[in-house]
Coordinates of C-alpha atoms and ligand atoms in Angstrom, one line a residue:
M730 CA -0.3 18.0 27.0
L731 CA 0.3 19.8 23.8
N732 CA -3.3 20.5 22.9
G733 CA -3.8 21.4 19.3
K734 CA -4.1 20.1 15.8
I735 CA -2.0 17.7 13.8
F736 CA -1.9 17.2 10.1
I737 CA -0.1 14.3 8.3
K738 CA 0.5 14.4 4.6
T739 CA 1.1 10.8 3.5
F740 CA 3.0 9.7 0.4
G741 CA 3.9 6.2 -0.8
C742 CA 2.3 2.8 -0.1
Q743 CA -0.6 1.6 2.0
M744 CA 1.8 0.9 4.9
N745 CA 2.5 4.6 5.2
E746 CA -1.2 5.2 5.3
Y747 CA -1.6 2.7 8.1
D748 CA 1.3 4.3 10.0
S749 CA -0.2 7.8 9.7
N750 CA -3.4 6.6 11.2
R751 CA -1.5 4.9 14.0
I752 CA 0.4 8.1 14.7
Y753 CA -2.9 9.9 14.9
D754 CA -4.0 7.2 17.4
S755 CA -0.9 7.8 19.5
V756 CA -0.8 11.6 19.7
I757 CA -4.4 11.8 21.0
K758 CA -2.8 11.2 24.4
L759 CA -1.0 14.5 24.0
G760 CA -4.1 16.3 23.2
L761 CA -3.2 16.6 19.5
V762 CA -6.3 16.1 17.3
K763 CA -6.3 15.2 13.6
T764 CA -7.2 18.0 11.2
T765 CA -7.7 17.9 7.5
D766 CA -6.8 21.6 7.2
Q767 CA -3.1 21.7 6.4
T768 CA -2.9 25.4 6.7
N769 CA -3.8 25.5 10.4
A770 CA -1.9 22.8 12.2
D771 CA 0.3 22.9 15.4
C772 CA 2.2 19.8 14.2
Y773 CA 2.8 19.0 10.5
I774 CA 4.1 15.6 9.6
L775 CA 5.3 14.6 6.2
N776 CA 5.2 10.8 5.9
T777 CA 7.5 10.2 3.0
C778 CA 8.3 7.5 0.4
H779 CA 11.8 6.7 -1.0
I780 CA 10.9 4.2 -3.6
R781 CA 11.6 6.1 -6.8
D782 CA 12.9 9.3 -8.5
K783 CA 13.9 12.4 -6.6
A784 CA 12.3 11.4 -3.4
K785 CA 14.6 13.4 -1.2
E786 CA 14.3 16.6 -3.3
K787 CA 10.5 16.3 -3.3
V788 CA 10.5 16.4 0.5
Y789 CA 12.6 19.6 0.6
H790 CA 10.2 21.0 -2.0
E791 CA 7.2 20.1 0.3
I792 CA 8.9 21.8 3.2
G793 CA 9.3 24.9 1.1
R794 CA 5.6 24.8 0.5
V795 CA 4.8 24.4 4.2
K796 CA 7.1 27.3 5.0
K797 CA 5.0 29.5 2.6
L798 CA 1.7 28.3 4.1
Y799 CA 2.9 29.3 7.6
R800 CA 4.8 32.5 6.6
N801 CA 2.5 34.7 8.6
K802 CA 1.5 32.2 11.3
K803 CA 3.0 30.3 14.1
K804 CA 5.4 27.7 12.8
P805 CA 4.1 24.2 13.3
I806 CA 6.3 21.5 14.8
M807 CA 7.8 20.1 11.6
V808 CA 8.3 16.3 11.5
V809 CA 9.7 14.3 8.6
A810 CA 8.7 10.6 9.0
G811 CA 8.7 7.6 6.7
C812 CA 11.2 6.1 4.3
V813 CA 13.1 9.2 3.3
A814 CA 13.5 10.1 7.0
Q815 CA 15.1 6.7 7.5
A816 CA 17.4 7.0 4.5
E817 CA 18.5 10.5 5.2
N818 CA 18.3 10.8 9.0
E819 CA 19.9 13.8 10.8
E820 CA 21.4 15.0 7.5
M821 CA 17.9 16.4 6.8
I822 CA 18.0 18.7 9.9
R823 CA 21.4 19.9 8.9
R824 CA 20.2 20.8 5.5
E825 CA 16.8 22.3 6.4
P826 CA 16.6 23.8 9.9
Y827 CA 12.8 24.2 9.5
I828 CA 12.7 20.5 10.3
D829 CA 12.4 19.8 14.1
I830 CA 12.1 16.0 14.1
V831 CA 13.2 13.2 11.8
L832 CA 11.5 9.9 12.5
G833 CA 12.1 6.6 10.8
P834 CA 9.3 4.0 10.3
Q835 CA 10.5 1.7 13.0
S836 CA 10.6 4.4 15.7
Y837 CA 7.0 5.6 15.6
H838 CA 6.5 4.4 19.2
K839 CA 8.7 7.3 20.2
V840 CA 6.5 10.0 18.5
N841 CA 4.8 11.2 21.7
D842 CA 8.1 11.6 23.6
L843 CA 9.8 13.4 20.8
L844 CA 6.9 15.8 20.4
K845 CA 7.0 16.5 24.2
N846 CA 10.7 17.1 24.0
Y847 CA 10.3 19.6 21.2
F848 CA 9.8 22.3 23.8
L849 CA 13.3 21.6 25.2
N850 CA 14.5 23.2 22.0
L851 CA 16.2 20.1 20.8
K852 CA 16.4 18.9 17.2
Q853 CA 15.7 15.2 17.3
E854 CA 16.3 12.2 15.1
E855 CA 15.1 8.6 15.7
T856 CA 15.9 6.1 13.0
E857 CA 16.5 2.9 15.1
F858 CA 15.1 -0.4 13.7
D859 CA 13.1 -1.1 16.8
T860 CA 10.2 -2.9 15.2
I861 CA 9.3 -5.1 18.2
A862 CA 9.2 -2.2 20.6
K863 CA 7.1 -0.2 18.0
F864 CA 4.4 -2.8 17.6
G865 CA 4.5 -3.5 21.4
Y866 CA 3.7 0.2 22.0
F867 CA 1.0 0.3 19.4
D868 CA -0.6 -2.9 20.6
Q869 CA -1.5 -1.0 23.8
I870 CA -3.2 1.8 21.8
K871 CA -6.7 1.4 20.3
N872 CA -6.9 1.5 16.6
N873 CA -9.6 4.1 16.1
N874 CA -10.0 3.6 12.3
N875 CA -13.7 3.5 11.7
K876 CA -13.8 3.7 7.9
I877 CA -15.6 1.0 6.0
S878 CA -12.3 -0.3 4.6
A879 CA -9.2 -0.4 6.7
F880 CA -5.6 -1.5 6.5
L881 CA -4.0 -3.7 9.1
T882 CA -0.2 -4.2 9.0
I883 CA 0.7 -7.8 9.9
Q884 CA 4.3 -7.9 8.6
E885 CA 7.0 -5.3 8.0
G886 CA 10.4 -5.1 6.4
C887 CA 12.1 -7.2 3.8
D888 CA 15.0 -9.7 3.7
K889 CA 14.8 -10.3 -0.1
F890 CA 17.1 -7.5 -1.3
C891 CA 15.9 -7.2 -4.9
H892 CA 18.8 -5.3 -6.5
F893 CA 16.6 -2.3 -7.4
C894 CA 14.8 -1.7 -4.1
V895 CA 15.4 0.5 -1.1
V896 CA 12.8 -1.1 1.2
P897 CA 15.1 -3.5 3.0
Y898 CA 17.2 -0.4 4.0
T899 CA 14.3 1.9 4.9
R900 CA 12.0 -0.6 6.7
G901 CA 14.6 -3.0 8.0
P902 CA 14.5 -6.8 8.3
E903 CA 11.4 -8.9 7.9
Y904 CA 9.2 -9.0 11.1
S905 CA 5.9 -10.7 11.6
R906 CA 3.6 -9.4 14.4
P907 CA 2.3 -11.8 17.0
Y908 CA -0.8 -13.6 15.7
N909 CA -3.1 -12.8 18.7
K910 CA -2.2 -9.1 18.6
I911 CA -3.3 -8.9 14.9
I912 CA -6.5 -10.7 15.8
S913 CA -7.3 -8.3 18.6
E914 CA -6.6 -5.3 16.4
A915 CA -8.9 -6.8 13.7
E916 CA -11.6 -7.2 16.4
Q917 CA -11.2 -3.5 17.3
L918 CA -11.6 -2.5 13.7
I919 CA -14.7 -4.7 13.3
E920 CA -16.1 -3.2 16.5
N921 CA -15.5 0.3 15.0
G922 CA -17.7 -0.7 12.0
V923 CA -15.0 -1.7 9.5
K924 CA -16.4 -4.1 6.9
E925 CA -13.3 -4.8 4.8
I926 CA -9.8 -5.5 6.1
T927 CA -6.7 -5.4 3.9
L928 CA -3.8 -7.2 5.6
L929 CA -0.6 -5.3 4.8
G930 CA 3.1 -6.1 4.6
Q931 CA 6.0 -5.3 2.3
N932 CA 5.9 -9.1 1.7
V933 CA 2.6 -9.8 3.3
N934 CA 2.5 -13.5 2.3
A935 CA 5.9 -14.1 4.0
Y936 CA 4.0 -13.6 7.3
S937 CA 5.2 -16.3 9.7
Y938 CA 4.8 -16.3 13.5
T939 CA 5.6 -19.3 15.6
E940 CA 4.1 -19.9 19.1
N941 CA 4.3 -23.1 21.1
S942 CA 6.0 -24.8 18.1
K943 CA 3.0 -24.0 15.8
E944 CA 3.6 -21.8 12.8
F945 CA 0.9 -19.3 11.9
R946 CA 0.8 -18.1 8.3
I947 CA -1.3 -15.5 6.4
S948 CA -3.6 -18.4 5.5
N949 CA -4.4 -18.9 9.2
L950 CA -5.2 -15.2 9.6
I951 CA -7.5 -15.2 6.5
N952 CA -9.4 -18.3 7.7
H953 CA -9.7 -16.8 11.2
L954 CA -11.0 -13.4 9.9
N955 CA -13.4 -15.2 7.6
Q956 CA -15.4 -16.3 10.7
Y957 CA -16.5 -12.8 11.8
S958 CA -20.0 -12.3 10.5
E959 CA -19.8 -8.5 10.6
L960 CA -16.7 -8.5 8.4
K961 CA -17.6 -8.7 4.7
R962 CA -14.4 -8.7 2.7
I963 CA -10.7 -9.7 3.2
R964 CA -7.8 -8.6 1.0
Y965 CA -4.0 -8.6 1.4
T966 CA -1.1 -6.7 -0.3
T967 CA 1.7 -6.8 -1.4
S968 CA 2.5 -10.4 -2.0
H969 CA 5.6 -11.9 -3.4
P970 CA 5.6 -14.8 -5.9
R971 CA 8.1 -16.8 -3.8
D972 CA 5.8 -16.8 -0.8
M973 CA 2.6 -17.8 -2.7
T974 CA 2.3 -21.1 -0.9
D975 CA -0.4 -23.7 -1.4
D976 CA -2.0 -22.9 2.0
L977 CA -2.6 -19.4 0.8
I978 CA -3.8 -20.5 -2.6
D979 CA -6.3 -22.9 -0.8
C980 CA -7.8 -19.9 1.0
Y981 CA -9.4 -19.0 -2.3
S982 CA -11.6 -22.0 -1.9
S983 CA -11.9 -22.0 1.9
S984 CA -12.7 -18.3 2.5
K985 CA -15.7 -16.8 0.7
K986 CA -14.7 -13.3 2.0
L987 CA -11.3 -13.4 0.4
M988 CA -11.7 -11.2 -2.7
P989 CA -10.8 -12.8 -6.1
F990 CA -8.2 -10.2 -6.9
V991 CA -4.5 -10.9 -6.6
H992 CA -1.9 -8.1 -6.7
L993 CA 1.2 -10.2 -7.4
P994 CA 4.2 -8.2 -8.7
I995 CA 6.3 -9.9 -11.3
Q996 CA 8.4 -6.9 -12.4
S997 CA 9.5 -8.4 -15.7
G998 CA 8.5 -11.1 -18.2
S999 CA 12.1 -12.0 -18.9
N1000 CA 13.9 -14.6 -16.8
K1001 CA 17.2 -13.0 -17.5
I1002 CA 16.0 -9.7 -16.1
L1003 CA 14.4 -11.4 -13.1
E1004 CA 17.7 -13.0 -12.3
L1005 CA 19.6 -9.7 -12.7
M1006 CA 17.0 -8.2 -10.3
N1007 CA 17.7 -10.9 -7.8
R1008 CA 14.0 -11.8 -7.7
K1009 CA 14.6 -15.5 -7.2
H1010 CA 11.5 -16.6 -9.2
T1011 CA 11.0 -17.3 -12.8
V1012 CA 8.2 -16.4 -15.2
D1013 CA 7.2 -20.0 -15.2
D1014 CA 7.0 -20.0 -11.4
Y1015 CA 4.6 -17.1 -11.7
F1016 CA 2.6 -18.7 -14.4
K1017 CA 2.1 -21.9 -12.3
I1018 CA 0.7 -19.7 -9.4
Y1019 CA -1.6 -18.1 -12.0
E1020 CA -2.9 -21.5 -13.2
K1021 CA -3.4 -22.9 -9.7
L1022 CA -5.5 -19.9 -8.8
K1023 CA -7.5 -19.9 -12.0
K1024 CA -8.2 -23.6 -11.5
I1025 CA -9.8 -22.8 -8.1
N1026 CA -11.8 -19.9 -9.4
K1027 CA -11.6 -18.7 -13.0
D1028 CA -12.9 -15.3 -12.0
I1029 CA -9.8 -14.5 -10.1
E1030 CA -8.1 -11.5 -11.7
F1031 CA -4.5 -10.3 -11.4
S1032 CA -2.5 -7.1 -11.2
S1033 CA 1.2 -6.6 -11.1
D1034 CA 4.1 -4.1 -10.8
F1035 CA 6.5 -3.7 -13.7
I1036 CA 9.9 -2.1 -13.9
I1037 CA 10.7 -1.0 -17.4
G1038 CA 14.2 -0.3 -18.6
Y1039 CA 16.1 -2.2 -16.0
P1040 CA 19.9 -2.2 -16.7
G1041 CA 20.5 -4.9 -19.3
E1042 CA 16.9 -5.0 -20.6
T1043 CA 17.2 -5.7 -24.4
H1044 CA 14.4 -5.4 -26.9
K1045 CA 13.9 -9.1 -26.6
D1046 CA 13.5 -8.9 -22.8
F1047 CA 11.0 -6.1 -23.2
E1048 CA 9.1 -8.2 -25.8
D1049 CA 8.9 -11.0 -23.2
T1050 CA 7.3 -8.7 -20.7
F1051 CA 4.9 -7.5 -23.4
Q1052 CA 4.0 -11.1 -24.3
L1053 CA 3.4 -11.9 -20.7
I1054 CA 0.9 -9.1 -20.4
K1055 CA -0.9 -10.5 -23.5
K1056 CA -1.0 -13.9 -21.9
I1057 CA -2.1 -12.8 -18.4
K1058 CA -4.6 -10.1 -18.9
F1059 CA -3.7 -8.1 -15.8
I1060 CA -6.7 -5.9 -15.1
N1061 CA -4.8 -3.1 -13.3
S1062 CA -1.1 -2.7 -12.8
F1063 CA 1.6 -0.2 -11.9
S1064 CA 4.5 0.3 -14.3
F1065 CA 7.5 2.6 -13.9
I1066 CA 10.8 3.2 -15.5
F1067 CA 13.7 1.9 -13.4
S1068 CA 14.9 4.5 -11.0
P1069 CA 18.4 4.0 -9.4
R1070 CA 18.1 4.2 -5.7
P1071 CA 21.0 5.2 -3.4
G1072 CA 22.8 2.3 -1.8
T1073 CA 21.2 -0.5 -3.9
N1074 CA 23.1 -2.9 -6.1
A1075 CA 21.4 -1.8 -9.3
S1076 CA 22.3 1.9 -8.7
K1077 CA 25.8 1.1 -9.8
L1078 CA 24.7 -0.5 -13.1
K1079 CA 24.8 1.2 -16.5
M1080 CA 21.4 2.7 -17.3
I1081 CA 19.8 2.1 -20.6
D1082 CA 18.9 5.0 -22.9
K1083 CA 16.2 7.1 -21.3
K1084 CA 14.4 7.6 -24.6
I1085 CA 14.2 3.8 -25.1
S1086 CA 12.9 3.2 -21.6
Q1087 CA 10.2 5.9 -22.2
E1088 CA 9.1 4.3 -25.5
R1089 CA 8.9 0.9 -23.8
L1090 CA 6.9 2.3 -20.9
T1091 CA 4.5 4.0 -23.3
L1092 CA 3.9 0.7 -25.1
I1093 CA 3.4 -1.3 -22.0
Q1094 CA 1.1 1.2 -20.4
K1095 CA -1.0 1.4 -23.6
K1096 CA -1.5 -2.4 -23.4
L1097 CA -2.2 -2.4 -19.6
F1098 CA -4.6 0.5 -19.9
T1099 CA -6.4 -1.3 -22.8
N1100 CA -6.8 -4.4 -20.6
Q1101 CA -8.3 -2.2 -17.9
I1102 CA -10.7 -0.4 -20.2
E1103 CA -11.8 -3.7 -21.7
K1104 CA -12.4 -5.3 -18.3
N1105 CA -14.5 -2.3 -17.2
K1106 CA -16.4 -2.3 -20.5
S1107 CA -17.2 -6.0 -20.1
L1108 CA -18.9 -5.1 -16.8
E1109 CA -21.3 -2.6 -18.5
N1110 CA -24.9 -3.8 -18.4
T1111 CA -24.1 -6.3 -15.7
T1112 CA -24.8 -6.2 -12.0
V1113 CA -21.8 -6.2 -9.7
D1114 CA -21.5 -6.5 -5.9
V1115 CA -20.2 -3.3 -4.4
L1116 CA -19.2 -2.5 -0.8
V1117 CA -20.5 1.0 -0.2
E1118 CA -17.8 3.1 1.5
N1119 CA -19.0 6.7 1.6
K1120 CA -21.1 9.5 0.2
M1121 CA -18.9 11.6 -2.2
E1122 CA -18.0 15.1 -1.1
K1123 CA -20.0 17.8 -2.9
Q1124 CA -22.0 15.2 -4.8
K1125 CA -25.1 13.2 -4.3
K1126 CA -23.4 10.0 -5.5
F1127 CA -21.9 7.2 -3.4
F1128 CA -18.5 5.6 -3.7
G1129 CA -17.7 1.9 -3.3
R1130 CA -15.6 -0.9 -4.8
N1131 CA -16.3 -4.1 -6.7
K1132 CA -14.6 -7.3 -5.8
Y1133 CA -11.6 -6.4 -8.1
M1134 CA -11.1 -3.1 -6.2
S1135 CA -12.4 -1.0 -9.1
P1136 CA -14.0 2.3 -7.9
V1137 CA -17.7 2.4 -8.5
I1138 CA -19.8 5.6 -8.4
F1139 CA -23.5 5.2 -8.1
D1140 CA -26.8 6.4 -6.7
A1141 CA -27.6 5.0 -3.3
S1142 CA -28.7 6.3 0.1
E1143 CA -26.9 6.8 3.5
R1144 CA -28.4 3.6 4.9
D1145 CA -26.5 1.6 2.3
I1146 CA -23.0 2.6 3.6
G1147 CA -21.2 -0.4 4.9
K1148 CA -23.4 -2.9 3.0
I1149 CA -22.7 -4.9 -0.1
V1150 CA -25.2 -3.9 -2.7
K1151 CA -26.0 -4.9 -6.2
V1152 CA -25.1 -2.1 -8.7
K1153 CA -26.1 -2.1 -12.3
I1154 CA -23.2 -0.8 -14.3
E1155 CA -24.2 1.7 -17.0
N1156 CA -21.0 3.2 -18.0
S1157 CA -17.3 3.0 -17.4
N1158 CA -13.9 4.6 -18.2
Q1159 CA -10.4 3.3 -17.6
N1160 CA -10.5 3.7 -13.8
T1161 CA -14.1 3.8 -12.7
L1162 CA -17.5 2.1 -13.1
F1163 CA -20.7 4.2 -13.0
G1164 CA -24.2 2.9 -12.2
H1165 CA -27.2 2.7 -10.0
L1166 CA -28.6 0.3 -7.4
S1167 CA -30.1 -2.7 -9.1
K1168 CA -33.9 -3.0 -8.8
Q1169 CA -33.5 -6.6 -7.4
M1170 CA -30.8 -5.2 -5.0
K1171 CA -30.2 -7.6 -2.2
A1172 CA -28.0 -6.5 0.7
A1173 CA -25.5 -9.1 1.6
Ligands
LIG155 N1 7.5 -6.3 -2.1 C1 6.8 -6.1 -3.3 C2 7.3 -7.1 -4.3 O1 8.4 -7.6 -4.1 O2 6.7 -7.3 -5.3 C3 7.0 -4.7 -3.8 C4 7.1 -3.6 -2.9 S1 7.7 -2.1 -3.6 C5 7.3 -1.1 -2.2 C6 6.5 -1.6 -4.8 C7 7.0 -1.6 -6.2 O3 7.8 -0.5 -6.4 C8 7.8 -2.7 -6.7 O4 7.0 -3.8 -7.0 C9 8.5 -2.2 -7.9 O5 7.8 -2.4 -9.1 C10 8.6 -0.7 -7.6 N2 10.0 -0.3 -7.4 C11 10.8 -0.6 -6.4 N3 12.0 -0.1 -6.6 C12 12.0 0.6 -7.8 C13 12.9 1.3 -8.5 N4 14.2 1.4 -8.1 N5 12.6 1.8 -9.7 C14 11.3 1.6 -10.2 N6 10.3 1.0 -9.5 C15 10.7 0.4 -8.3
LIG156 FE1 11.6 -4.5 -2.4 FE2 12.1 -6.9 -3.4 FE3 11.6 -6.6 -0.8 FE4 9.7 -6.3 -2.6 S1 10.7 -8.2 -2.2 S2 10.1 -5.0 -0.8 S3 10.7 -5.4 -4.3 S4 13.4 -5.9 -1.9
LIG157 FE1 7.7 4.0 -0.2 FE2 8.6 3.1 2.0 FE3 6.3 2.2 1.1 S1 9.8 3.6 0.2 S2 6.5 2.3 -1.1 S3 6.8 4.3 1.8 S4 7.8 1.0 2.2

């Protein structure tokens, strides 16, 4: 038993957030209890992201910060986990002796053993791609998440190798968890009081698990989860246009709990750039998916990821992306300048002028943000369904989300937490809607 407190600082995507929670679930056995006070932990984990920019340098910077925090205190066991740990492995310990353990995302099942071994005075590194063993281990450990909205990883890794992306190298090959294990974890979450489950995967809609010659897809999971009366909402992320099959599209008519908000990254509106990126889908493929979904429910809204300034992007290619955003009014999107990642195909290509990329990013973001502001404005003076998540810290207000994931801040009471309530929207800004419970509020 280690007995003490553990703090995890999480960067990157929702999968890292899920992983951090599962690490907390695992180390309870050692007597390590989660703390939110990062200045007073016996074990400090940085769960890192490698997707863009100077990811590696940011981690060393963070460690410098932790060193300062603990200058006059007992040093915590310092663990670097996540995608930078995978990419950099034991090199990190060589460069920064303050690090005790380097732990890749497919080795989290070893976290307890590594922490126990720490007292043997060994520096340890685990970056095997041992995905099956990892999920096998965590299947035996209860998921204690009792938030109103929880993530549930169903698929990990990626075999698509887009030329710009590190994920296939940091998360390893595509792997889909056994169907029944996902269902029992979902049941644990529902028992804990979770009302919204977001199914997660690097390519969540590539989920495919075969048992007794029957293939289970994400559509089976969605339709299965739809039957639990205590569960109110289902979401999934991140999906890939190539895996947007008709069975999943049909879920938007078969499942009332599947929210009408699709995060479907396209990256660029130019077929030439999509080909250079090795995306293996065209703008037209994307548009067909859009039309099929809109035909099922015209209220379905879209968001996307965009990479601006990819090597070879001309003004015409950029204009195509801009036109696509005009055509599909994405209500909320992520856009970044291309960042060359070590080991990827695109890292060897000639970068386009930084200033041009920055100008294009500014233009695209202006358009995307305008869409977002307009969407939120259009909801003012209407009543929207909100799943109430929590009371806000140091405020009397409550926090929840509408069906499109937009944050809503409003007046309510403790007993509304976990319910879907009707909120009259009075005001909005780019990111948030503000309002109060509607007089004719009906809890769903
Ligand atoms: N699997 C998802 C898909 O294919 O759409 C995306 C997963 S990735 C973790 C999230 C986003 O990061 C991508 O959609 C992409 O826009 C962005 N991204 C990945 N590599 C990048 C790079 N080298 N430079 C800039 N953005 C990048
Ligand atoms: Fe990265 Fe492409 Fe895989 Fe998405 S599909 S995780 S962008 S390689
Ligand atoms: Fe980052 Fe790894 Fe997620 S690189 S975006 S934490 S899969």
